[in-house]
Coordinates of C-alpha atoms in Angstrom, one line a residue:
Chain I
M39 CA -18.9 13.3 19.5
D40 CA -20.6 16.7 19.5
R41 CA -19.2 18.9 16.7
R42 CA -18.8 21.9 19.0
L43 CA -16.7 19.8 21.4
Q44 CA -14.6 18.7 18.4
Y45 CA -13.9 22.4 17.5
I46 CA -13.0 23.2 21.1
L47 CA -10.6 20.2 21.3
F48 CA -9.0 21.3 18.1
A49 CA -8.4 24.8 19.3
V50 CA -6.8 23.4 22.5
W51 CA -4.6 21.1 20.4
V52 CA -3.5 24.0 18.2
L53 CA -2.6 26.0 21.3
A54 CA -0.7 23.1 22.7
L55 CA 1.3 22.5 19.5
A56 CA 2.0 26.2 18.8
S57 CA 3.1 26.9 22.3
T58 CA 5.7 24.2 22.5
P59 CA 8.7 26.5 21.9
F60 CA 7.8 28.3 25.2
W61 CA 7.6 25.3 27.5
A62 CA 9.3 22.3 25.8
S63 CA 12.7 21.1 24.5
N64 CA 13.7 21.4 20.9
Y65 CA 13.0 17.7 20.4
I66 CA 9.3 18.3 21.4
V67 CA 9.1 21.3 19.1
R68 CA 10.4 19.3 16.1
L69 CA 7.9 16.5 17.1
A70 CA 5.1 19.2 17.1
V71 CA 6.2 20.2 13.5
V72 CA 5.9 16.6 12.4
V73 CA 2.5 16.1 14.1
A74 CA 1.1 19.3 12.5
M75 CA 2.5 18.1 9.1
Y76 CA 1.0 14.7 9.3
S77 CA -2.3 16.1 10.6
T78 CA -2.5 18.2 7.4
L79 CA -1.8 15.1 5.3
T80 CA -4.4 13.1 7.3
L81 CA -7.0 15.8 7.1
S82 CA -6.4 16.0 3.4
W83 CA -6.8 12.3 2.9
N84 CA -10.0 12.4 4.9
F85 CA -11.8 14.3 2.0
I86 CA -11.4 11.4 -0.4
G87 CA -10.9 8.4 2.0
G88 CA -13.2 9.5 4.9
F89 CA -16.0 11.5 3.3
A90 CA -16.2 9.8 -0.1
G91 CA -14.9 6.4 1.1
Y92 CA -12.5 6.0 -1.8
P93 CA -9.4 3.9 -0.7
S94 CA -6.8 6.3 -2.0
F95 CA -3.2 5.4 -1.5
S96 CA -1.7 8.2 -3.5
T97 CA -0.8 10.7 -0.7
A98 CA 2.9 9.9 -1.1
A99 CA 2.7 10.9 -4.8
F100 CA 1.3 14.3 -3.9
F101 CA 3.7 14.8 -1.1
G102 CA 6.7 13.8 -3.2
L103 CA 5.6 15.9 -6.2
G104 CA 5.2 18.8 -3.8
C105 CA 8.7 18.2 -2.5
Y106 CA 10.2 18.3 -6.0
A107 CA 8.0 21.1 -7.4
G108 CA 8.9 23.3 -4.4
A109 CA 12.6 22.4 -4.5
L110 CA 12.9 23.0 -8.2
A111 CA 11.0 26.3 -8.0
Q112 CA 13.2 27.4 -5.2
R113 CA 16.3 26.4 -7.0
S114 CA 15.3 28.3 -10.1
G115 CA 15.3 31.5 -8.0
I116 CA 11.7 31.8 -6.9
P117 CA 11.5 33.0 -3.2
M118 CA 10.7 30.2 -0.7
V119 CA 7.1 31.0 0.2
L120 CA 6.2 31.7 -3.4
A121 CA 7.8 28.3 -4.3
W122 CA 5.4 26.6 -1.8
G123 CA 2.5 28.3 -3.6
V124 CA 3.8 27.0 -7.0
A125 CA 4.0 23.5 -5.5
T126 CA 0.5 23.8 -4.2
L127 CA -1.0 24.9 -7.5
F128 CA 1.0 22.3 -9.4
V129 CA 0.0 19.4 -7.2
G130 CA -3.6 20.6 -7.1
A131 CA -3.7 20.8 -10.9
F132 CA -2.0 17.4 -11.2
A133 CA -4.6 15.8 -8.9
A134 CA -7.6 17.4 -10.7
A135 CA -6.4 16.2 -14.0
L136 CA -5.6 12.7 -12.7
G137 CA -8.8 12.6 -10.7
G138 CA -10.9 12.9 -13.9
I139 CA -9.3 9.7 -15.1
I140 CA -8.6 7.5 -12.1
L141 CA -11.8 8.2 -10.2
R142 CA -13.7 6.2 -12.8
L143 CA -12.2 3.2 -11.1
R144 CA -13.8 1.7 -8.1
G145 CA -12.8 -0.5 -5.1
H146 CA -9.6 -2.5 -5.6
Y147 CA -8.9 -1.1 -9.0
F148 CA -9.0 2.4 -7.7
A149 CA -6.7 1.4 -4.7
I150 CA -4.2 -0.3 -7.0
G151 CA -4.3 2.5 -9.5
S152 CA -3.5 5.0 -6.8
I153 CA -0.6 2.9 -5.6
G154 CA 0.6 2.6 -9.2
I155 CA 0.6 6.4 -9.5
V156 CA 3.0 6.7 -6.6
E157 CA 5.3 4.2 -8.2
V158 CA 5.2 5.7 -11.7
V159 CA 5.8 9.2 -10.4
R160 CA 8.7 8.0 -8.2
L161 CA 10.3 6.1 -11.0
L162 CA 9.9 9.1 -13.4
I163 CA 11.5 11.5 -10.8
S164 CA 14.4 9.1 -10.1
S165 CA 15.1 8.4 -13.7
W166 CA 14.8 12.1 -14.9
G167 CA 18.3 12.8 -13.5
S168 CA 19.1 15.9 -15.5
L169 CA 16.2 17.8 -13.8
T170 CA 15.8 16.1 -10.5
G171 CA 19.2 14.9 -9.6
G172 CA 18.0 11.3 -9.8
G173 CA 19.0 9.1 -6.9
D174 CA 21.5 11.7 -5.7
G175 CA 18.6 14.0 -4.7
L176 CA 18.5 17.7 -4.5
N177 CA 20.0 20.2 -2.1
L178 CA 18.2 23.3 -1.0
P179 CA 19.5 26.5 0.6
L180 CA 19.2 26.2 4.4
L181 CA 17.5 29.0 6.4
S182 CA 19.8 31.0 8.6
G183 CA 19.3 31.4 12.3
G184 CA 20.2 28.0 13.7
P185 CA 18.1 24.9 14.1
N186 CA 15.9 26.3 17.0
A187 CA 14.8 29.3 15.1
V188 CA 14.2 27.3 11.9
A189 CA 12.1 24.7 13.8
R190 CA 10.0 27.6 15.2
I191 CA 9.4 29.0 11.7
F192 CA 8.3 25.6 10.4
L193 CA 6.1 25.1 13.4
I194 CA 4.2 28.2 12.5
V195 CA 4.0 27.1 8.9
M196 CA 2.8 23.6 9.5
V197 CA 0.3 24.6 12.2
T198 CA -1.1 27.2 9.9
L199 CA -1.5 24.6 7.2
M200 CA -3.2 22.3 9.7
I201 CA -5.6 25.0 10.7
V202 CA -6.4 25.9 7.1
T203 CA -7.1 22.2 6.2
F204 CA -9.2 21.8 9.3
L205 CA -11.3 24.9 8.4
I206 CA -11.9 23.5 4.9
T207 CA -12.9 20.2 6.5
V208 CA -15.4 22.0 8.7
Y209 CA -16.8 23.8 5.7
V210 CA -17.0 20.6 3.7
D211 CA -18.6 18.7 6.6
R212 CA -21.4 21.2 6.8
S213 CA -21.9 22.0 3.1
R214 CA -23.7 20.3 0.3
L215 CA -20.4 18.9 -0.9
G216 CA -19.9 17.0 2.3
F217 CA -23.4 15.7 2.1
G218 CA -22.9 14.6 -1.5
L219 CA -19.6 12.9 -0.7
R220 CA -21.3 10.9 2.2
C221 CA -23.9 9.9 -0.3
I222 CA -21.2 8.6 -2.6
Q223 CA -19.7 6.7 0.2
Q224 CA -23.0 5.1 1.1
N225 CA -24.1 4.2 -2.4
E226 CA -22.5 5.8 -5.4
D227 CA -25.0 4.6 -8.0
A228 CA -28.0 5.7 -5.9
A229 CA -26.3 9.1 -5.3
N230 CA -25.9 9.4 -9.0
M231 CA -29.5 8.6 -9.7
A232 CA -30.6 11.0 -7.0
G233 CA -29.0 13.9 -8.8
V234 CA -25.6 14.2 -7.1
N235 CA -23.0 15.2 -9.6
I236 CA -20.7 12.4 -8.5
T237 CA -17.9 13.0 -11.0
L238 CA -17.6 16.6 -10.0
Y239 CA -17.8 15.9 -6.3
K240 CA -15.2 13.1 -6.5
V241 CA -12.8 15.2 -8.4
I242 CA -13.2 18.1 -5.9
A243 CA -12.6 15.7 -3.0
Y244 CA -9.5 14.2 -4.8
T245 CA -8.1 17.6 -5.5
L246 CA -8.7 18.7 -1.9
S247 CA -6.9 15.6 -0.8
A248 CA -3.8 16.6 -2.8
L249 CA -3.7 20.4 -2.6
F250 CA -2.1 20.9 0.8
C251 CA 0.0 17.7 0.5
G252 CA 1.8 19.7 -2.2
T253 CA 2.4 22.7 0.2
V254 CA 3.4 20.4 3.0
G255 CA 5.9 18.6 0.7
A256 CA 7.4 21.8 -0.5
A257 CA 7.7 23.2 3.1
Y258 CA 9.2 19.9 4.2
S259 CA 11.9 20.0 1.5
S260 CA 12.7 23.6 2.6
W261 CA 12.9 22.5 6.2
T262 CA 15.2 19.5 5.7
G263 CA 17.2 21.1 3.0
Y264 CA 17.6 17.9 1.0
I265 CA 15.2 15.5 -0.8
D266 CA 15.6 12.3 -2.7
P267 CA 13.1 9.9 -4.4
T268 CA 13.1 7.2 -1.7
D269 CA 12.4 9.6 1.1
S270 CA 9.8 11.7 -0.8
F271 CA 7.8 8.8 -2.2
S272 CA 7.8 6.4 0.6
I273 CA 5.3 3.5 0.6
I274 CA 5.2 3.7 4.3
M275 CA 3.8 7.2 4.2
T276 CA 1.2 6.0 1.7
V277 CA -0.1 3.6 4.3
K278 CA 0.6 5.6 7.4
V279 CA -1.7 8.5 6.5
P280 CA -4.9 6.4 5.9
V281 CA -4.1 4.3 9.0
M282 CA -3.8 7.5 11.1
C283 CA -7.2 8.7 9.8
L284 CA -8.8 5.3 10.5
L285 CA -7.3 5.3 14.0
G286 CA -9.0 8.6 14.8
G287 CA -12.2 8.2 12.9
P288 CA -12.6 8.6 9.1
G289 CA -15.3 11.0 7.9
T290 CA -15.2 13.1 11.1
V291 CA -13.8 16.6 11.6
L292 CA -11.4 15.9 14.4
G293 CA -10.7 12.2 13.8
P294 CA -7.7 12.7 11.6
V295 CA -6.1 15.0 14.1
I296 CA -6.7 12.7 17.0
G297 CA -5.5 9.7 15.0
T298 CA -2.3 11.5 14.0
A299 CA -1.6 12.5 17.6
A300 CA -2.2 9.0 19.0
F301 CA -0.2 7.4 16.3
T302 CA 2.8 9.7 16.6
L303 CA 2.8 9.3 20.3
L304 CA 2.7 5.5 20.0
E305 CA 5.5 5.6 17.4
E306 CA 7.7 7.8 19.5
V307 CA 7.3 5.6 22.5
F308 CA 8.1 2.4 20.5
W309 CA 10.7 4.1 18.3
A310 CA 12.8 4.9 21.4
N311 CA 12.6 1.4 22.7
F312 CA 12.4 -1.0 19.7
L313 CA 14.2 0.7 16.8
D314 CA 14.5 -2.5 14.7
Y315 CA 10.9 -3.3 14.9
N316 CA 9.1 -0.1 13.9
R317 CA 7.5 -1.6 10.8
A318 CA 6.3 -4.6 12.8
I319 CA 4.8 -2.2 15.4
L320 CA 3.0 -0.2 12.7
G321 CA 1.7 -3.5 11.4
T322 CA 0.5 -4.6 14.8
V323 CA -1.2 -1.2 15.4
I324 CA -3.0 -1.8 12.1
V325 CA -4.2 -5.3 13.1
I326 CA -5.3 -4.1 16.5
L327 CA -7.0 -1.1 15.0
I328 CA -9.0 -3.1 12.5
F329 CA -10.0 -5.8 15.0
F330 CA -10.8 -3.7 18.0
L331 CA -11.4 -0.1 16.9
P332 CA -13.4 -0.4 13.7
G333 CA -14.8 3.1 13.8
G334 CA -11.6 4.7 15.2
L335 CA -11.0 6.4 18.6
L336 CA -13.8 8.9 18.1
A337 CA -16.4 6.1 17.8
I338 CA -15.8 4.7 21.2
S339 CA -18.4 5.6 23.7
Y340 CA -16.3 7.2 26.4
R341 CA -19.3 7.8 28.7
D342 CA -19.7 4.0 28.7
I343 CA -16.1 3.5 29.6
G344 CA -16.3 6.1 32.3
G345 CA -19.3 4.3 33.8
R346 CA -17.6 1.0 33.6
L347 CA -14.5 2.3 35.3
A348 CA -16.5 4.0 38.0
R349 CA -18.3 0.7 38.7
M350 CA -15.0 -1.1 38.8
F351 CA -13.7 1.3 41.4
R352 CA -16.8 1.3 43.5
G353 CA -16.6 -2.5 43.6
P354 CA -19.0 -5.3 42.7
K355 CA -21.4 -4.5 45.5
A356 CA -22.2 -1.0 44.4
A357 CA -22.5 -2.2 40.8
A358 CA -25.1 -4.8 41.8
Chain N
M458 CA 19.5 -4.7 -33.5
N459 CA 19.3 -7.8 -35.7
A460 CA 16.5 -10.3 -35.8
M461 CA 18.5 -12.8 -33.8
G462 CA 18.8 -10.4 -31.0
H463 CA 15.0 -9.8 -31.0
L464 CA 14.4 -13.5 -30.9
Q465 CA 16.8 -13.8 -27.9
T466 CA 14.9 -11.0 -26.2
L467 CA 11.6 -12.7 -26.9
V468 CA 12.8 -16.0 -25.6
N469 CA 14.1 -14.3 -22.4
G470 CA 10.7 -12.7 -22.0
I471 CA 8.8 -15.9 -22.3
V472 CA 11.1 -17.6 -19.8
L473 CA 10.6 -14.7 -17.4
G474 CA 6.9 -14.7 -18.2
A475 CA 6.4 -18.3 -17.1
L476 CA 7.9 -17.3 -13.7
Y477 CA 5.6 -14.3 -13.6
A478 CA 2.6 -16.5 -14.2
S479 CA 3.3 -18.7 -11.1
L480 CA 4.2 -15.5 -9.2
A481 CA 0.7 -14.0 -10.0
V482 CA -1.6 -17.0 -10.0
G483 CA -2.0 -17.3 -6.3
F484 CA -2.5 -13.6 -5.9
S485 CA -5.1 -13.6 -8.7
L486 CA -6.9 -16.6 -7.1
V487 CA -7.2 -14.9 -3.7
W488 CA -8.3 -11.6 -5.3
G489 CA -10.9 -13.4 -7.4
V490 CA -12.3 -15.7 -4.8
L491 CA -12.0 -13.7 -1.6
N492 CA -12.2 -10.3 -3.2
I493 CA -9.1 -9.4 -1.2
V494 CA -6.0 -7.8 -2.6
N495 CA -3.4 -9.7 -0.7
M496 CA -0.6 -7.3 0.2
L497 CA 1.3 -10.1 1.8
H498 CA 2.0 -11.8 -1.5
G499 CA 5.4 -10.3 -2.2
S500 CA 6.7 -11.1 1.3
L501 CA 5.5 -14.7 1.0
I502 CA 7.5 -15.1 -2.2
I503 CA 10.6 -13.8 -0.5
L504 CA 10.0 -16.0 2.6
G505 CA 9.8 -19.0 0.4
G506 CA 13.1 -17.9 -1.2
Y507 CA 14.8 -17.4 2.1
I508 CA 13.8 -20.7 3.5
T509 CA 15.2 -22.4 0.3
Y510 CA 18.4 -20.4 0.5
F511 CA 19.1 -21.2 4.2
A512 CA 18.1 -24.9 3.7
W513 CA 20.6 -25.0 0.9
H514 CA 23.3 -22.9 2.5
S515 CA 23.2 -24.3 6.0
Y516 CA 22.1 -27.9 5.5
G517 CA 22.9 -28.5 1.8
I518 CA 19.3 -29.3 0.9
H519 CA 18.8 -29.1 -2.8
P520 CA 16.1 -26.6 -3.8
L521 CA 14.1 -29.2 -5.7
L522 CA 13.8 -31.2 -2.4
A523 CA 13.0 -28.1 -0.5
L524 CA 10.2 -27.2 -2.9
P525 CA 7.5 -29.6 -1.6
A526 CA 8.4 -28.8 2.0
V527 CA 8.2 -25.1 1.5
A528 CA 4.9 -25.5 -0.4
L529 CA 3.3 -27.4 2.4
L530 CA 4.7 -25.0 5.1
M531 CA 3.4 -22.0 3.2
Y532 CA 0.0 -23.6 2.7
A533 CA -0.3 -24.2 6.4
L534 CA 0.7 -20.6 7.1
G535 CA -1.8 -19.2 4.6
Y536 CA -4.6 -21.5 5.9
V537 CA -4.1 -20.5 9.5
T538 CA -3.7 -16.7 8.7
Q539 CA -6.9 -16.7 6.7
L540 CA -8.8 -18.7 9.4
L541 CA -7.7 -16.7 12.4
V542 CA -7.2 -13.2 11.0
I543 CA -8.5 -12.5 7.5
N544 CA -11.8 -14.4 7.7
R545 CA -12.9 -11.8 10.3
V546 CA -12.8 -8.9 7.8
V547 CA -13.5 -10.8 4.5
H548 CA -16.7 -8.9 3.8
Q549 CA -15.4 -5.5 4.9
P550 CA -14.7 -2.6 2.5
V551 CA -11.5 -2.6 0.4
L552 CA -9.8 -0.1 2.6
V553 CA -10.1 -2.4 5.7
T554 CA -9.0 -5.6 3.9
M555 CA -6.1 -3.9 2.1
T556 CA -4.9 -2.1 5.2
L557 CA -5.1 -5.3 7.3
T558 CA -3.1 -7.4 4.8
F559 CA -0.6 -4.6 4.5
G560 CA -0.3 -4.5 8.3
L561 CA 0.4 -8.3 8.3
D562 CA 2.9 -7.7 5.5
L563 CA 4.8 -5.1 7.5
I564 CA 5.1 -7.5 10.4
L565 CA 6.4 -10.3 8.2
Y566 CA 8.7 -8.0 6.3
N567 CA 10.1 -6.6 9.5
F568 CA 10.9 -10.0 11.0
M569 CA 12.5 -11.1 7.7
T570 CA 14.8 -8.0 7.5
V571 CA 15.8 -8.4 11.2
Y572 CA 16.5 -12.2 11.0
Y573 CA 17.8 -12.6 7.4
T574 CA 19.0 -9.0 6.8
A575 CA 18.5 -7.4 3.4
T576 CA 21.7 -8.9 1.8
P577 CA 20.8 -10.4 -1.6
R578 CA 21.2 -14.2 -1.4
R579 CA 21.1 -16.7 -4.2
V580 CA 21.3 -20.4 -4.6
T581 CA 23.9 -21.1 -7.2
L582 CA 23.3 -24.3 -9.0
D583 CA 26.0 -23.9 -11.8
L584 CA 24.0 -25.9 -14.3
G585 CA 25.6 -24.2 -17.3
A586 CA 23.8 -23.1 -20.5
T587 CA 22.7 -24.4 -23.8
S588 CA 22.3 -22.8 -27.2
V589 CA 19.5 -23.6 -29.5
G590 CA 20.0 -22.1 -33.0
G591 CA 22.2 -19.3 -31.6
I592 CA 19.8 -18.4 -28.8
A593 CA 21.5 -18.8 -25.4
I594 CA 19.4 -20.4 -22.6
P595 CA 20.9 -20.9 -19.2
F596 CA 19.8 -24.2 -17.7
D597 CA 18.8 -22.8 -14.3
R598 CA 16.3 -20.4 -16.0
L599 CA 15.0 -23.2 -18.1
L600 CA 14.5 -25.4 -15.0
G601 CA 12.8 -22.4 -13.3
M602 CA 10.5 -22.0 -16.3
V603 CA 9.6 -25.7 -16.4
L604 CA 8.9 -25.8 -12.6
A605 CA 6.8 -22.7 -12.9
L606 CA 4.8 -24.1 -15.7
V607 CA 4.3 -27.4 -14.0
L608 CA 3.1 -25.7 -10.8
T609 CA 0.7 -23.5 -12.7
G610 CA -0.5 -26.5 -14.7
L611 CA -1.0 -28.5 -11.5
L612 CA -3.1 -25.7 -10.1
Y613 CA -5.2 -25.6 -13.3
V614 CA -5.8 -29.3 -13.0
V615 CA -6.7 -29.1 -9.3
M616 CA -9.2 -26.2 -10.0
R617 CA -10.8 -28.2 -12.9
R618 CA -10.9 -31.7 -11.6
S619 CA -10.8 -31.9 -7.8
R620 CA -13.8 -31.5 -5.5
V621 CA -12.0 -28.7 -3.7
G622 CA -11.2 -26.9 -6.9
R623 CA -14.8 -27.1 -8.1
A624 CA -15.9 -25.8 -4.6
I625 CA -13.5 -22.8 -5.0
V626 CA -14.9 -22.0 -8.4
A627 CA -18.5 -22.2 -7.0
V628 CA -17.6 -19.9 -4.1
R629 CA -16.0 -17.5 -6.6
M630 CA -19.1 -17.4 -8.7
D631 CA -21.7 -17.0 -5.9
S632 CA -20.6 -17.5 -2.3
A633 CA -24.2 -17.3 -1.0
A634 CA -25.5 -19.9 -3.4
A635 CA -22.4 -22.1 -2.7
A636 CA -23.2 -21.9 1.1
L637 CA -26.7 -23.0 0.4
M638 CA -25.3 -26.0 -1.5
G639 CA -23.6 -27.1 1.6
I640 CA -20.1 -25.7 0.9
K641 CA -18.4 -24.5 4.0
V642 CA -17.5 -21.1 2.6
N643 CA -15.1 -20.0 5.4
R644 CA -13.1 -23.3 5.0
I645 CA -12.9 -22.7 1.2
Y646 CA -11.7 -19.2 1.8
A647 CA -8.9 -20.6 4.1
I648 CA -8.0 -23.3 1.5
T649 CA -7.9 -20.6 -1.2
F650 CA -5.7 -18.4 0.8
G651 CA -3.5 -21.4 1.6
I652 CA -3.2 -22.2 -2.1
G653 CA -2.3 -18.5 -2.7
A654 CA 0.5 -18.7 -0.1
L655 CA 1.6 -22.1 -1.4
M656 CA 2.0 -20.7 -4.9
A657 CA 3.8 -17.7 -3.6
G658 CA 6.2 -19.8 -1.5
A659 CA 6.9 -22.2 -4.4
T660 CA 7.6 -19.3 -6.7
G661 CA 10.0 -18.1 -4.1
V662 CA 11.9 -21.4 -4.3
I663 CA 12.1 -21.0 -8.0
F664 CA 13.2 -17.4 -7.8
A665 CA 15.9 -18.3 -5.3
M666 CA 17.5 -20.6 -7.9
V667 CA 17.4 -17.9 -10.6
Y668 CA 17.6 -14.5 -9.1
P669 CA 19.1 -13.1 -5.8
V670 CA 16.5 -13.0 -3.0
T671 CA 16.3 -9.9 -0.8
T672 CA 13.5 -8.3 1.2
N673 CA 13.8 -5.1 -0.9
L674 CA 12.0 -7.1 -3.7
T675 CA 8.8 -7.7 -1.8
G676 CA 7.1 -4.5 -3.1
I677 CA 8.4 -5.1 -6.6
Y678 CA 7.0 -8.6 -6.8
L679 CA 3.7 -7.4 -5.4
G680 CA 3.6 -4.6 -8.0
K681 CA 4.2 -7.2 -10.7
A682 CA 1.3 -9.3 -9.4
F683 CA -1.0 -6.2 -9.6
V684 CA 0.1 -5.6 -13.2
I685 CA -0.3 -9.2 -14.3
C686 CA -3.8 -9.5 -12.8
V687 CA -4.9 -6.3 -14.5
I688 CA -3.5 -7.5 -17.8
G689 CA -4.7 -11.1 -17.6
G690 CA -7.9 -10.7 -15.6
L691 CA -8.8 -12.0 -12.2
G692 CA -9.1 -15.4 -10.6
S693 CA -8.2 -17.7 -13.4
V694 CA -5.1 -19.7 -14.1
Q695 CA -5.2 -18.9 -17.8
G696 CA -5.4 -15.2 -17.0
A697 CA -2.3 -15.3 -14.9
L698 CA -0.5 -17.3 -17.6
V699 CA -1.4 -14.8 -20.3
G700 CA -0.7 -11.8 -18.1
G701 CA 2.6 -13.2 -16.9
I702 CA 3.9 -13.9 -20.3
V703 CA 2.7 -10.6 -21.7
L704 CA 4.5 -8.8 -18.9
G705 CA 7.6 -10.9 -19.2
V706 CA 7.9 -10.2 -22.9
I707 CA 7.1 -6.5 -22.5
E708 CA 9.6 -6.1 -19.7
S709 CA 12.2 -7.9 -21.7
F710 CA 11.8 -5.6 -24.7
A711 CA 11.5 -2.5 -22.5
G712 CA 14.8 -3.5 -20.9
Q713 CA 16.3 -3.7 -24.3
F714 CA 15.1 -0.4 -25.7
V715 CA 14.7 2.0 -22.8
G716 CA 17.0 0.4 -20.3
P717 CA 16.5 -2.3 -17.7
Q718 CA 15.9 0.2 -14.8
H719 CA 12.6 1.3 -16.6
A720 CA 11.2 -2.2 -17.1
L721 CA 8.9 -2.0 -14.1
T722 CA 7.8 1.6 -14.9
V723 CA 6.7 0.4 -18.3
G724 CA 4.7 -2.4 -16.7
F725 CA 3.0 0.1 -14.3
V726 CA 2.3 2.6 -17.1
L727 CA 0.7 -0.2 -19.1
M728 CA -1.4 -1.2 -16.0
L729 CA -2.6 2.3 -15.4
F730 CA -3.4 2.6 -19.1
L731 CA -5.4 -0.6 -19.1
L732 CA -7.3 0.4 -15.9
V733 CA -8.3 3.7 -17.5
V734 CA -9.3 2.2 -20.8
K735 CA -11.4 -0.5 -19.2
P736 CA -12.5 1.0 -15.9
T737 CA -15.1 -1.7 -15.2
G738 CA -12.3 -4.3 -14.7
L739 CA -10.9 -6.4 -17.4
T740 CA -12.7 -9.6 -16.6
G741 CA -16.1 -8.0 -16.7
I742 CA -17.2 -10.1 -13.8
K743 CA -19.7 -8.3 -11.6
G744 CA -19.1 -8.1 -7.9
Y745 CA -15.3 -8.1 -8.2
E746 CA -14.6 -4.5 -8.2

């Protein structure tokens, strides 16, 4: 899809999400917050998973650490927004340090290592009870003004984060960094020999993939007012984020946003009707996605579909 | 703690390690031969355990009788899954194969939680315990260990002696050359995945006799399979045996010294450490990254 068209569609989508309080119910507003939040996570994952092609499953670790860093900062008396900043920096630094180590792994070993990180961080958080409250979780002060006003505040926060991540994606897409990351995805050894500083590029991509997960996590914990290890480090989130990105189109600018929107919509429809089967539905979506949409929704040739539909409606005679 | 206590911990670890070996050997084989990390493995173990439990609870079938039936059933399930679903993506990048097997896992997991619920269930055999030189050994665990070792040993013999076993090893070494030699690679893939599922299901039968079975354990068993494969190396029966016993002993001592709730953390930390120290993969086999 043409890049300019992707930017326009994104702008339209931002307007649609940000304007929900003016035309939709509180339920839709909260849904918009969740969509913007997941879009930020998916756009973040896209740096390492889409551009560089590294199968990272550590998003939940960054999100969860962001939750706890923000919550602990806030509980120690740091103002809310500043606490989000602390969480962002903490998670970014964590990912940069970790990236230097774990990005030496490739393929399955990298994937498993990144899952291992989620587990280790979760177990550390849940067993360090004196600091984190362990399995009991942590409470945070709730914002005043009632649920409607609070949802609007967090809508602005999450949509802003989504825009910032999108702008960084656009920058990376057009810069030397994006080119280098695509080279790494194609053939890492060849990229290395051709003079791409693969270690630096991978660490940057990995850090970018974590940075705003930290902010989102911290903002999420302020929004819900309560966090615990099972909720913050969920293995389902670990998989959902890459799946959303694959659904839209990995390595593209708009793909992650489209994938998140499509997935959330599907989930809401099924969630309402088949509450017991939401995991199975996620699984089925994955199977269908991999079999029938290998490049994601953005890779489909819509002009082709339009032509085919037109021929269908005109009838077989016109088609012949 | 005294020396006797350490010896008891060591014995517990080895008994546990034998179970871990049969837990990981199928996973290791699938990873080594198909180059696929089978995220279904944990759920297949639990499925085997549930079938055993309900056969015992509802129809009074002894787990030892259920074992061959579960093994055959799981083999068929694995064979069909590979042939119809996974063969289509077998040469795709890691992200695709892992996501697909995870998707299948979510489906299986979901149906198990809905139909069997997450209540822990266990086959109680009441076999009693024995004591050798002051070290207590419950008979059900001993039986589990023997069964696990027999299964693992059988797989070793099959891989070494049988035509199919040799064909699997050939495909593992070089699938293109194996195809040129007249081996039907896709069929070997399906058989390998079938064996992986068979070992998972049979391990599930053993676990049901020794530990409670619940769907909450699928991720934990899968995690243990990762750790064992990284410790022991991929795709070989010996590797799984070594990795399983090492993890069993480490977990047993970790449970003693830092508390049983940290046993798995210690395993994961060890795995990450090993991955970082030897980033090329522990087996050193090219092509299995």
